[in-house]
Amino acid sequence: MDGKKFIQVILPLPLAWEPYYAVPEGMDLAVGDRVKVHFARKPYSAVVSRCPVEPQTLIDKILPLDAPEAGLPAIAESEIAFWRQLAHYYLCSVGEVYKAAYPSMKIQSEETQVRKKARLEERIARLKEKMEKARREETRLRYQAELDALAHPEKARPEGLSHALSPAQKKALEGIHDGFRQGKTVLLDGVTGSGKTEIYLALAREVMDRGRSVLYLVPEIALSRQLEQRVGAAFPEVMVYHSGESPVRRREVADEVRRAAPSIVLGTRSALFLPHRNLGLIIVDEEHDSSYKQDSPAPRYHARETAIMLGILQGASVLLGSATPSLESLYNAEIGRFAKVDLKERYYSGNEAPLMVIDTVAERRKNGMAGSFSLKLLAEIRRTLDEGGQTILLRARRSYAPSVQCSACGHIRKCPHCNVSLSLHRNPDRLVCHYCGHTEPYDGLCPDCGEPLVPLGAGTQRIEEELAAIFPEARIARLDSDTPDKEEAGVIRAFAEGETDILIGTQMVTKGFDFSGLSLVAVLQADSILSQQDFRADERAIQLFEQFRGRSGRRGKPGLFIIQTREPSHHVFARLEGTDDSAQLLEERRQFGYPPYTRIVQLMLRDPNEKRVNYMAMELSRTLSSLLPEGCVIGPYAPAVDRIAEQYIRHIRLMLPRDRQLTSRKDAIAQSVAAFEKERKYNGHIALDVDPA
Ligand code: ADP
Ligand code: ZN
């Protein structure tokens, strides 16, 4: 060789390989450096993945790279190793992981310095404002402590902000240490209100005192907002990180984490991709929550599995916590891969809220219904209001009405781009597609025959309206994904502070919020939660209901949990009455060959051409059948919503035995799909999902 140097790079693209570039004379590069390159005539910001490297291709064809990326921090080799592992597990390209980890956002470094100061001032102003509004003495003190800490970061940490653990909590903490000492991931199975959060904070304190960093994951942004206060009281330096934060802020957090001084980050799954150094502990709170799984785009990763991979690479302990652990984690505990620690005692004694199941069909027959509400539920809401308590109502559908139908011709309005009905939203009136976002104005008349349209069913918005008419004096609020991001935190805070009597919302309201004044929780039309066609449907429904039930009666006051349903004999309700039945759910999974006893790789084909997608799905299914043991390939089949945004959708499900050949089979599937795409010129239509949610 004539002394010319070459490198390989990772591009933010779904490429199965890493292209070569020639290094211009005099340029000094190392693995992890960011460089500007052209690929297929387009400019990209790439990461040097091998350097120097001897090309396995014709040297004459290799292009020189354009320039180093000035101002972009280098990526650690441990990060690249993490990406590779993730790409291998989830059958995607390293480039796709790179793209998820470093979404392109160019920010000047100087800008972040100025912003940092402005942010601090802003935070102080916000806290002062909150403190004035706070009603409870307890809350006010917490804000004051936070303020003191922000104003005097150099002072020792304010005392008394983390609680002393109860004996039961101490015992759990010891159990967790035991598990960590054995090098195991620990599953903390603790009922709601048992003080799991207190244990997380105690552990985080220990880890940070030893000079290492903590990553505290929560499934959703709204939860991170509520926990920010609580974690902030113990760790004023906590940094919140999620996709809702501004690019400048995210860059600041990344810079801080990269410094490798002990830090604590509270974030959603994307925080796994921060440039972690020296991580000592990863907490995955509410580990069962399906929001931890990224559906799209690739990498379609689950934060729980990914945290475990990251933990191994960083030498960090991993703690999974839940009141309703996933069957996957229970299985891992059963086979000894995880250590399991139980905490079945609430901190403020008191039993979980008793359950009342109301049969809406029977009630309607007896004139016991008023709109969406049974009179029995209304009586309980009335009683709760009279006693000064608070109520949360769950309805799993946002909108005013899930669909509208013509009163004359029976026509149901559908989305022009998807195979679903349009939902009616009020204020302003419009029809909205919940799949592609298509919106059209609503004048209440059928476009075919001009007769009036009738809203069918009731979503959160209509329920709010009904409730306001029944309880005009009550302070009512709604929380669903129609709530503007900016207002979300305000709605939650107002409820937490007792400024709202009744909160209506979608699944968002069931999450780990700690509302001390909450006494009644109720589910309306539970059937929409039960009717999903999926082997995880029961597990999910039970988790959701238990999670929701755990919100009420948290300070030793007895609560009440009401479910309105058309199908009161559904076995899920029997399970809510009974004791822990996860063993039985696991046994069913085993019998039917579902995860965790198998691994699913799901293939999703999308194509605007229906005939072609049917043909390709058949062909692909045949190809895969020849590769895998008998009975592993299911489908192709059309999913419940089989057309979205002009794309026809078909699925093929592969159920792989969890044996020694699993990894090689997964690799073979990925290769076979890639070859199929290439042969048939069908690139970009097939997506793979490992462990689909
Ligand atoms: P979980 O996370 O398991 O739902 P939390 O940590 O939110 O439970 O605890 C429930 C309530 O009990 C919270 O209000 C919390 O502040 C309180 N609590 C739990 N443990 C303690 C403790 N050791 N000292 C004081 N308060 C505690
Ligand atoms: Zn649509």
PDB file of N, CA and C in Angstrom, residues 577-647:
ATOM      1  N   GLU A 577     -60.292 -10.035  41.591  1.00  0.00           N
ATOM      2  CA  GLU A 577     -60.822 -10.346  42.924  1.00  0.00           C
ATOM      3  C   GLU A 577     -59.882 -11.279  43.663  1.00  0.00           C
ATOM      4  N   GLY A 578     -59.247 -12.146  42.915  1.00  0.00           N
ATOM      5  CA  GLY A 578     -58.470 -13.206  43.537  1.00  0.00           C
ATOM      6  C   GLY A 578     -57.083 -12.766  43.928  1.00  0.00           C
ATOM      7  N   THR A 579     -56.260 -13.743  44.248  1.00  0.00           N
ATOM      8  CA  THR A 579     -54.890 -13.440  44.620  1.00  0.00           C
ATOM      9  C   THR A 579     -54.022 -13.475  43.366  1.00  0.00           C
ATOM     10  N   ASP A 580     -52.735 -13.425  43.599  1.00  0.00           N
ATOM     11  CA  ASP A 580     -51.779 -13.397  42.502  1.00  0.00           C
ATOM     12  C   ASP A 580     -51.958 -14.620  41.598  1.00  0.00           C
ATOM     13  N   ASP A 581     -52.155 -14.391  40.344  1.00  0.00           N
ATOM     14  CA  ASP A 581     -52.433 -15.497  39.442  1.00  0.00           C
ATOM     15  C   ASP A 581     -51.445 -15.523  38.289  1.00  0.00           C
ATOM     16  N   SER A 582     -50.319 -14.848  38.466  1.00  0.00           N
ATOM     17  CA  SER A 582     -49.390 -14.780  37.338  1.00  0.00           C
ATOM     18  C   SER A 582     -48.884 -16.172  36.959  1.00  0.00           C
ATOM     19  N   ALA A 583     -48.834 -17.081  37.945  1.00  0.00           N
ATOM     20  CA  ALA A 583     -48.392 -18.439  37.642  1.00  0.00           C
ATOM     21  C   ALA A 583     -49.317 -19.071  36.610  1.00  0.00           C
ATOM     22  N   GLN A 584     -50.613 -18.795  36.769  1.00  0.00           N
ATOM     23  CA  GLN A 584     -51.555 -19.381  35.828  1.00  0.00           C
ATOM     24  C   GLN A 584     -51.420 -18.762  34.434  1.00  0.00           C
ATOM     25  N   LEU A 585     -51.236 -17.451  34.405  1.00  0.00           N
ATOM     26  CA  LEU A 585     -51.042 -16.793  33.112  1.00  0.00           C
ATOM     27  C   LEU A 585     -49.802 -17.360  32.425  1.00  0.00           C
ATOM     28  N   LEU A 586     -48.750 -17.556  33.204  1.00  0.00           N
ATOM     29  CA  LEU A 586     -47.507 -18.105  32.651  1.00  0.00           C
ATOM     30  C   LEU A 586     -47.744 -19.503  32.103  1.00  0.00           C
ATOM     31  N   GLU A 587     -48.498 -20.291  32.853  1.00  0.00           N
ATOM     32  CA  GLU A 587     -48.774 -21.662  32.427  1.00  0.00           C
ATOM     33  C   GLU A 587     -49.525 -21.661  31.086  1.00  0.00           C
ATOM     34  N   GLU A 588     -50.464 -20.714  30.932  1.00  0.00           N
ATOM     35  CA  GLU A 588     -51.187 -20.624  29.659  1.00  0.00           C
ATOM     36  C   GLU A 588     -50.246 -20.277  28.516  1.00  0.00           C
ATOM     37  N   ARG A 589     -49.319 -19.373  28.806  1.00  0.00           N
ATOM     38  CA  ARG A 589     -48.348 -19.006  27.779  1.00  0.00           C
ATOM     39  C   ARG A 589     -47.531 -20.229  27.360  1.00  0.00           C
ATOM     40  N   ARG A 590     -47.173 -21.036  28.363  1.00  0.00           N
ATOM     41  CA  ARG A 590     -46.353 -22.206  28.075  1.00  0.00           C
ATOM     42  C   ARG A 590     -47.131 -23.188  27.201  1.00  0.00           C
ATOM     43  N   GLN A 591     -48.388 -23.419  27.601  1.00  0.00           N
ATOM     44  CA  GLN A 591     -49.204 -24.370  26.844  1.00  0.00           C
ATOM     45  C   GLN A 591     -49.377 -23.964  25.394  1.00  0.00           C
ATOM     46  N   PHE A 592     -49.570 -22.676  25.170  1.00  0.00           N
ATOM     47  CA  PHE A 592     -49.836 -22.235  23.805  1.00  0.00           C
ATOM     48  C   PHE A 592     -48.574 -21.817  23.057  1.00  0.00           C
ATOM     49  N   GLY A 593     -47.442 -21.985  23.701  1.00  0.00           N
ATOM     50  CA  GLY A 593     -46.182 -21.697  23.020  1.00  0.00           C
ATOM     51  C   GLY A 593     -45.961 -20.214  22.752  1.00  0.00           C
ATOM     52  N   TYR A 594     -46.447 -19.373  23.668  1.00  0.00           N
ATOM     53  CA  TYR A 594     -46.239 -17.930  23.520  1.00  0.00           C
ATOM     54  C   TYR A 594     -45.038 -17.473  24.342  1.00  0.00           C
ATOM     55  N   PRO A 595     -44.535 -16.261  24.069  1.00  0.00           N
ATOM     56  CA  PRO A 595     -43.476 -15.721  24.917  1.00  0.00           C
ATOM     57  C   PRO A 595     -43.955 -15.680  26.368  1.00  0.00           C
ATOM     58  N   PRO A 596     -43.102 -15.803  27.350  1.00  0.00           N
ATOM     59  CA  PRO A 596     -41.640 -15.887  27.230  1.00  0.00           C
ATOM     60  C   PRO A 596     -41.098 -17.276  26.883  1.00  0.00           C
ATOM     61  N   TYR A 597     -41.976 -18.232  26.582  1.00  0.00           N
ATOM     62  CA  TYR A 597     -41.469 -19.577  26.269  1.00  0.00           C
ATOM     63  C   TYR A 597     -40.977 -19.691  24.835  1.00  0.00           C
ATOM     64  N   THR A 598     -41.356 -18.729  24.018  1.00  0.00           N
ATOM     65  CA  THR A 598     -40.822 -18.640  22.659  1.00  0.00           C
ATOM     66  C   THR A 598     -40.417 -17.189  22.451  1.00  0.00           C
ATOM     67  N   ARG A 599     -39.778 -16.905  21.332  1.00  0.00           N
ATOM     68  CA  ARG A 599     -39.522 -15.515  20.963  1.00  0.00           C
ATOM     69  C   ARG A 599     -40.243 -15.239  19.665  1.00  0.00           C
ATOM     70  N   ILE A 600     -40.891 -14.074  19.613  1.00  0.00           N
ATOM     71  CA  ILE A 600     -41.591 -13.722  18.386  1.00  0.00           C
ATOM     72  C   ILE A 600     -40.758 -12.737  17.583  1.00  0.00           C
ATOM     73  N   VAL A 601     -40.648 -13.024  16.293  1.00  0.00           N
ATOM     74  CA  VAL A 601     -40.149 -12.012  15.364  1.00  0.00           C
ATOM     75  C   VAL A 601     -41.307 -11.739  14.421  1.00  0.00           C
ATOM     76  N   GLN A 602     -41.746 -10.504  14.383  1.00  0.00           N
ATOM     77  CA  GLN A 602     -42.884 -10.159  13.556  1.00  0.00           C
ATOM     78  C   GLN A 602     -42.395  -9.444  12.309  1.00  0.00           C
ATOM     79  N   LEU A 603     -42.943  -9.833  11.161  1.00  0.00           N
ATOM     80  CA  LEU A 603     -42.603  -9.124   9.924  1.00  0.00           C
ATOM     81  C   LEU A 603     -43.815  -8.324   9.506  1.00  0.00           C
ATOM     82  N   MET A 604     -43.589  -7.075   9.154  1.00  0.00           N
ATOM     83  CA  MET A 604     -44.689  -6.218   8.757  1.00  0.00           C
ATOM     84  C   MET A 604     -44.435  -5.703   7.350  1.00  0.00           C
ATOM     85  N   LEU A 605     -45.367  -6.000   6.455  1.00  0.00           N
ATOM     86  CA  LEU A 605     -45.223  -5.530   5.079  1.00  0.00           C
ATOM     87  C   LEU A 605     -46.187  -4.370   4.870  1.00  0.00           C
ATOM     88  N   ARG A 606     -45.697  -3.329   4.215  1.00  0.00           N
ATOM     89  CA  ARG A 606     -46.524  -2.169   3.899  1.00  0.00           C
ATOM     90  C   ARG A 606     -46.347  -1.841   2.442  1.00  0.00           C
ATOM     91  N   ASP A 607     -47.478  -1.587   1.794  1.00  0.00           N
ATOM     92  CA  ASP A 607     -47.406  -1.366   0.361  1.00  0.00           C
ATOM     93  C   ASP A 607     -48.698  -0.671  -0.078  1.00  0.00           C
ATOM     94  N   PRO A 608     -48.593   0.368  -0.904  1.00  0.00           N
ATOM     95  CA  PRO A 608     -49.825   1.014  -1.372  1.00  0.00           C
ATOM     96  C   PRO A 608     -50.592   0.118  -2.352  1.00  0.00           C
ATOM     97  N   ASN A 609     -49.943  -0.925  -2.861  1.00  0.00           N
ATOM     98  CA  ASN A 609     -50.573  -1.812  -3.825  1.00  0.00           C
ATOM     99  C   ASN A 609     -51.037  -3.094  -3.127  1.00  0.00           C
ATOM    100  N   GLU A 610     -52.355  -3.262  -3.038  1.00  0.00           N
ATOM    101  CA  GLU A 610     -52.900  -4.364  -2.242  1.00  0.00           C
ATOM    102  C   GLU A 610     -52.550  -5.736  -2.826  1.00  0.00           C
ATOM    103  N   LYS A 611     -52.676  -5.849  -4.146  1.00  0.00           N
ATOM    104  CA  LYS A 611     -52.376  -7.141  -4.785  1.00  0.00           C
ATOM    105  C   LYS A 611     -50.936  -7.536  -4.538  1.00  0.00           C
ATOM    106  N   ARG A 612     -50.044  -6.542  -4.701  1.00  0.00           N
ATOM    107  CA  ARG A 612     -48.632  -6.845  -4.571  1.00  0.00           C
ATOM    108  C   ARG A 612     -48.286  -7.246  -3.134  1.00  0.00           C
ATOM    109  N   VAL A 613     -48.880  -6.545  -2.174  1.00  0.00           N
ATOM    110  CA  VAL A 613     -48.533  -6.869  -0.787  1.00  0.00           C
ATOM    111  C   VAL A 613     -49.009  -8.280  -0.437  1.00  0.00           C
ATOM    112  N   ASN A 614     -50.177  -8.660  -0.953  1.00  0.00           N
ATOM    113  CA  ASN A 614     -50.664 -10.016  -0.698  1.00  0.00           C
ATOM    114  C   ASN A 614     -49.715 -11.049  -1.295  1.00  0.00           C
ATOM    115  N   TYR A 615     -49.299 -10.780  -2.521  1.00  0.00           N
ATOM    116  CA  TYR A 615     -48.396 -11.711  -3.199  1.00  0.00           C
ATOM    117  C   TYR A 615     -47.055 -11.805  -2.472  1.00  0.00           C
ATOM    118  N   MET A 616     -46.469 -10.667  -2.169  1.00  0.00           N
ATOM    119  CA  MET A 616     -45.162 -10.652  -1.521  1.00  0.00           C
ATOM    120  C   MET A 616     -45.226 -11.323  -0.143  1.00  0.00           C
ATOM    121  N   ALA A 617     -46.312 -11.074   0.567  1.00  0.00           N
ATOM    122  CA  ALA A 617     -46.438 -11.661   1.904  1.00  0.00           C
ATOM    123  C   ALA A 617     -46.496 -13.188   1.806  1.00  0.00           C
ATOM    124  N   MET A 618     -47.226 -13.689   0.796  1.00  0.00           N
ATOM    125  CA  MET A 618     -47.304 -15.144   0.583  1.00  0.00           C
ATOM    126  C   MET A 618     -45.921 -15.708   0.269  1.00  0.00           C
ATOM    127  N   GLU A 619     -45.246 -15.031  -0.635  1.00  0.00           N
ATOM    128  CA  GLU A 619     -43.924 -15.501  -1.056  1.00  0.00           C
ATOM    129  C   GLU A 619     -42.934 -15.490   0.106  1.00  0.00           C
ATOM    130  N   LEU A 620     -42.973 -14.414   0.858  1.00  0.00           N
ATOM    131  CA  LEU A 620     -42.032 -14.292   1.974  1.00  0.00           C
ATOM    132  C   LEU A 620     -42.316 -15.363   3.031  1.00  0.00           C
ATOM    133  N   SER A 621     -43.587 -15.582   3.263  1.00  0.00           N
ATOM    134  CA  SER A 621     -43.980 -16.599   4.235  1.00  0.00           C
ATOM    135  C   SER A 621     -43.472 -17.974   3.788  1.00  0.00           C
ATOM    136  N   ARG A 622     -43.582 -18.236   2.495  1.00  0.00           N
ATOM    137  CA  ARG A 622     -43.106 -19.515   1.960  1.00  0.00           C
ATOM    138  C   ARG A 622     -41.581 -19.640   2.144  1.00  0.00           C
ATOM    139  N   THR A 623     -40.875 -18.570   1.803  1.00  0.00           N
ATOM    140  CA  THR A 623     -39.417 -18.573   1.941  1.00  0.00           C
ATOM    141  C   THR A 623     -39.013 -18.876   3.385  1.00  0.00           C
ATOM    142  N   LEU A 624     -39.693 -18.224   4.323  1.00  0.00           N
ATOM    143  CA  LEU A 624     -39.320 -18.392   5.726  1.00  0.00           C
ATOM    144  C   LEU A 624     -39.698 -19.781   6.245  1.00  0.00           C
ATOM    145  N   SER A 625     -40.802 -20.319   5.718  1.00  0.00           N
ATOM    146  CA  SER A 625     -41.223 -21.652   6.145  1.00  0.00           C
ATOM    147  C   SER A 625     -40.163 -22.692   5.827  1.00  0.00           C
ATOM    148  N   SER A 626     -39.476 -22.488   4.696  1.00  0.00           N
ATOM    149  CA  SER A 626     -38.464 -23.466   4.297  1.00  0.00           C
ATOM    150  C   SER A 626     -37.220 -23.357   5.185  1.00  0.00           C
ATOM    151  N   LEU A 627     -37.147 -22.267   5.930  1.00  0.00           N
ATOM    152  CA  LEU A 627     -35.952 -21.987   6.719  1.00  0.00           C
ATOM    153  C   LEU A 627     -36.119 -22.439   8.175  1.00  0.00           C
ATOM    154  N   LEU A 628     -37.364 -22.489   8.623  1.00  0.00           N
ATOM    155  CA  LEU A 628     -37.633 -22.671  10.055  1.00  0.00           C
ATOM    156  C   LEU A 628     -38.366 -23.983  10.308  1.00  0.00           C
ATOM    157  N   PRO A 629     -38.298 -24.459  11.559  1.00  0.00           N
ATOM    158  CA  PRO A 629     -39.011 -25.691  11.884  1.00  0.00           C
ATOM    159  C   PRO A 629     -40.509 -25.548  11.614  1.00  0.00           C
ATOM    160  N   GLU A 630     -41.125 -26.662  11.396  1.00  0.00           N
ATOM    161  CA  GLU A 630     -42.564 -26.728  11.139  1.00  0.00           C
ATOM    162  C   GLU A 630     -43.354 -25.960  12.215  1.00  0.00           C
ATOM    163  N   GLY A 631     -44.340 -25.200  11.779  1.00  0.00           N
ATOM    164  CA  GLY A 631     -45.231 -24.551  12.741  1.00  0.00           C
ATOM    165  C   GLY A 631     -44.742 -23.219  13.274  1.00  0.00           C
ATOM    166  N   CYS A 632     -43.564 -22.795  12.859  1.00  0.00           N
ATOM    167  CA  CYS A 632     -43.024 -21.528  13.377  1.00  0.00           C
ATOM    168  C   CYS A 632     -43.613 -20.317  12.667  1.00  0.00           C
ATOM    169  N   VAL A 633     -44.045 -20.513  11.423  1.00  0.00           N
ATOM    170  CA  VAL A 633     -44.478 -19.366  10.626  1.00  0.00           C
ATOM    171  C   VAL A 633     -45.992 -19.254  10.668  1.00  0.00           C
ATOM    172  N   ILE A 634     -46.482 -18.109  11.113  1.00  0.00           N
ATOM    173  CA  ILE A 634     -47.926 -17.891  11.180  1.00  0.00           C
ATOM    174  C   ILE A 634     -48.302 -16.749  10.251  1.00  0.00           C
ATOM    175  N   GLY A 635     -49.235 -17.013   9.378  1.00  0.00           N
ATOM    176  CA  GLY A 635     -49.636 -15.983   8.424  1.00  0.00           C
ATOM    177  C   GLY A 635     -49.033 -16.245   7.064  1.00  0.00           C
ATOM    178  N   PRO A 636     -49.156 -15.278   6.162  1.00  0.00           N
ATOM    179  CA  PRO A 636     -49.504 -13.878   6.402  1.00  0.00           C
ATOM    180  C   PRO A 636     -50.976 -13.675   6.760  1.00  0.00           C
ATOM    181  N   TYR A 637     -51.222 -12.597   7.512  1.00  0.00           N
ATOM    182  CA  TYR A 637     -52.593 -12.232   7.832  1.00  0.00           C
ATOM    183  C   TYR A 637     -52.700 -10.710   7.880  1.00  0.00           C
ATOM    184  N   ALA A 638     -53.949 -10.237   7.742  1.00  0.00           N
ATOM    185  CA  ALA A 638     -54.174  -8.790   7.820  1.00  0.00           C
ATOM    186  C   ALA A 638     -54.429  -8.424   9.274  1.00  0.00           C
ATOM    187  N   PRO A 639     -53.741  -7.422   9.826  1.00  0.00           N
ATOM    188  CA  PRO A 639     -54.005  -7.021  11.211  1.00  0.00           C
ATOM    189  C   PRO A 639     -55.354  -6.307  11.316  1.00  0.00           C
ATOM    190  N   ALA A 640     -55.808  -6.063  12.537  1.00  0.00           N
ATOM    191  CA  ALA A 640     -57.134  -5.477  12.755  1.00  0.00           C
ATOM    192  C   ALA A 640     -57.324  -4.190  11.945  1.00  0.00           C
ATOM    193  N   VAL A 641     -56.332  -3.338  11.916  1.00  0.00           N
ATOM    194  CA  VAL A 641     -56.391  -2.167  11.038  1.00  0.00           C
ATOM    195  C   VAL A 641     -55.423  -2.460   9.904  1.00  0.00           C
ATOM    196  N   ASP A 642     -55.978  -2.774   8.735  1.00  0.00           N
ATOM    197  CA  ASP A 642     -55.119  -3.331   7.681  1.00  0.00           C
ATOM    198  C   ASP A 642     -54.758  -2.331   6.592  1.00  0.00           C
ATOM    199  N   ARG A 643     -55.148  -1.071   6.790  1.00  0.00           N
ATOM    200  CA  ARG A 643     -54.709  -0.033   5.862  1.00  0.00           C
ATOM    201  C   ARG A 643     -54.533   1.252   6.641  1.00  0.00           C
ATOM    202  N   ILE A 644     -53.333   1.816   6.589  1.00  0.00           N
ATOM    203  CA  ILE A 644     -53.039   3.066   7.292  1.00  0.00           C
ATOM    204  C   ILE A 644     -52.275   3.981   6.346  1.00  0.00           C
ATOM    205  N   ALA A 645     -52.743   5.221   6.224  1.00  0.00           N
ATOM    206  CA  ALA A 645     -52.081   6.223   5.397  1.00  0.00           C
ATOM    207  C   ALA A 645     -51.765   5.676   4.002  1.00  0.00           C
ATOM    208  N   GLU A 646     -52.784   5.098   3.371  1.00  0.00           N
ATOM    209  CA  GLU A 646     -52.693   4.583   1.991  1.00  0.00           C
ATOM    210  C   GLU A 646     -51.869   3.307   1.863  1.00  0.00           C
ATOM    211  N   GLN A 647     -51.369   2.783   2.969  1.00  0.00           N
ATOM    212  CA  GLN A 647     -50.529   1.587   2.901  1.00  0.00           C
ATOM    213  C   GLN A 647     -51.322   0.380   3.398  1.00  0.00           C
TER     214      GLN A 647
END
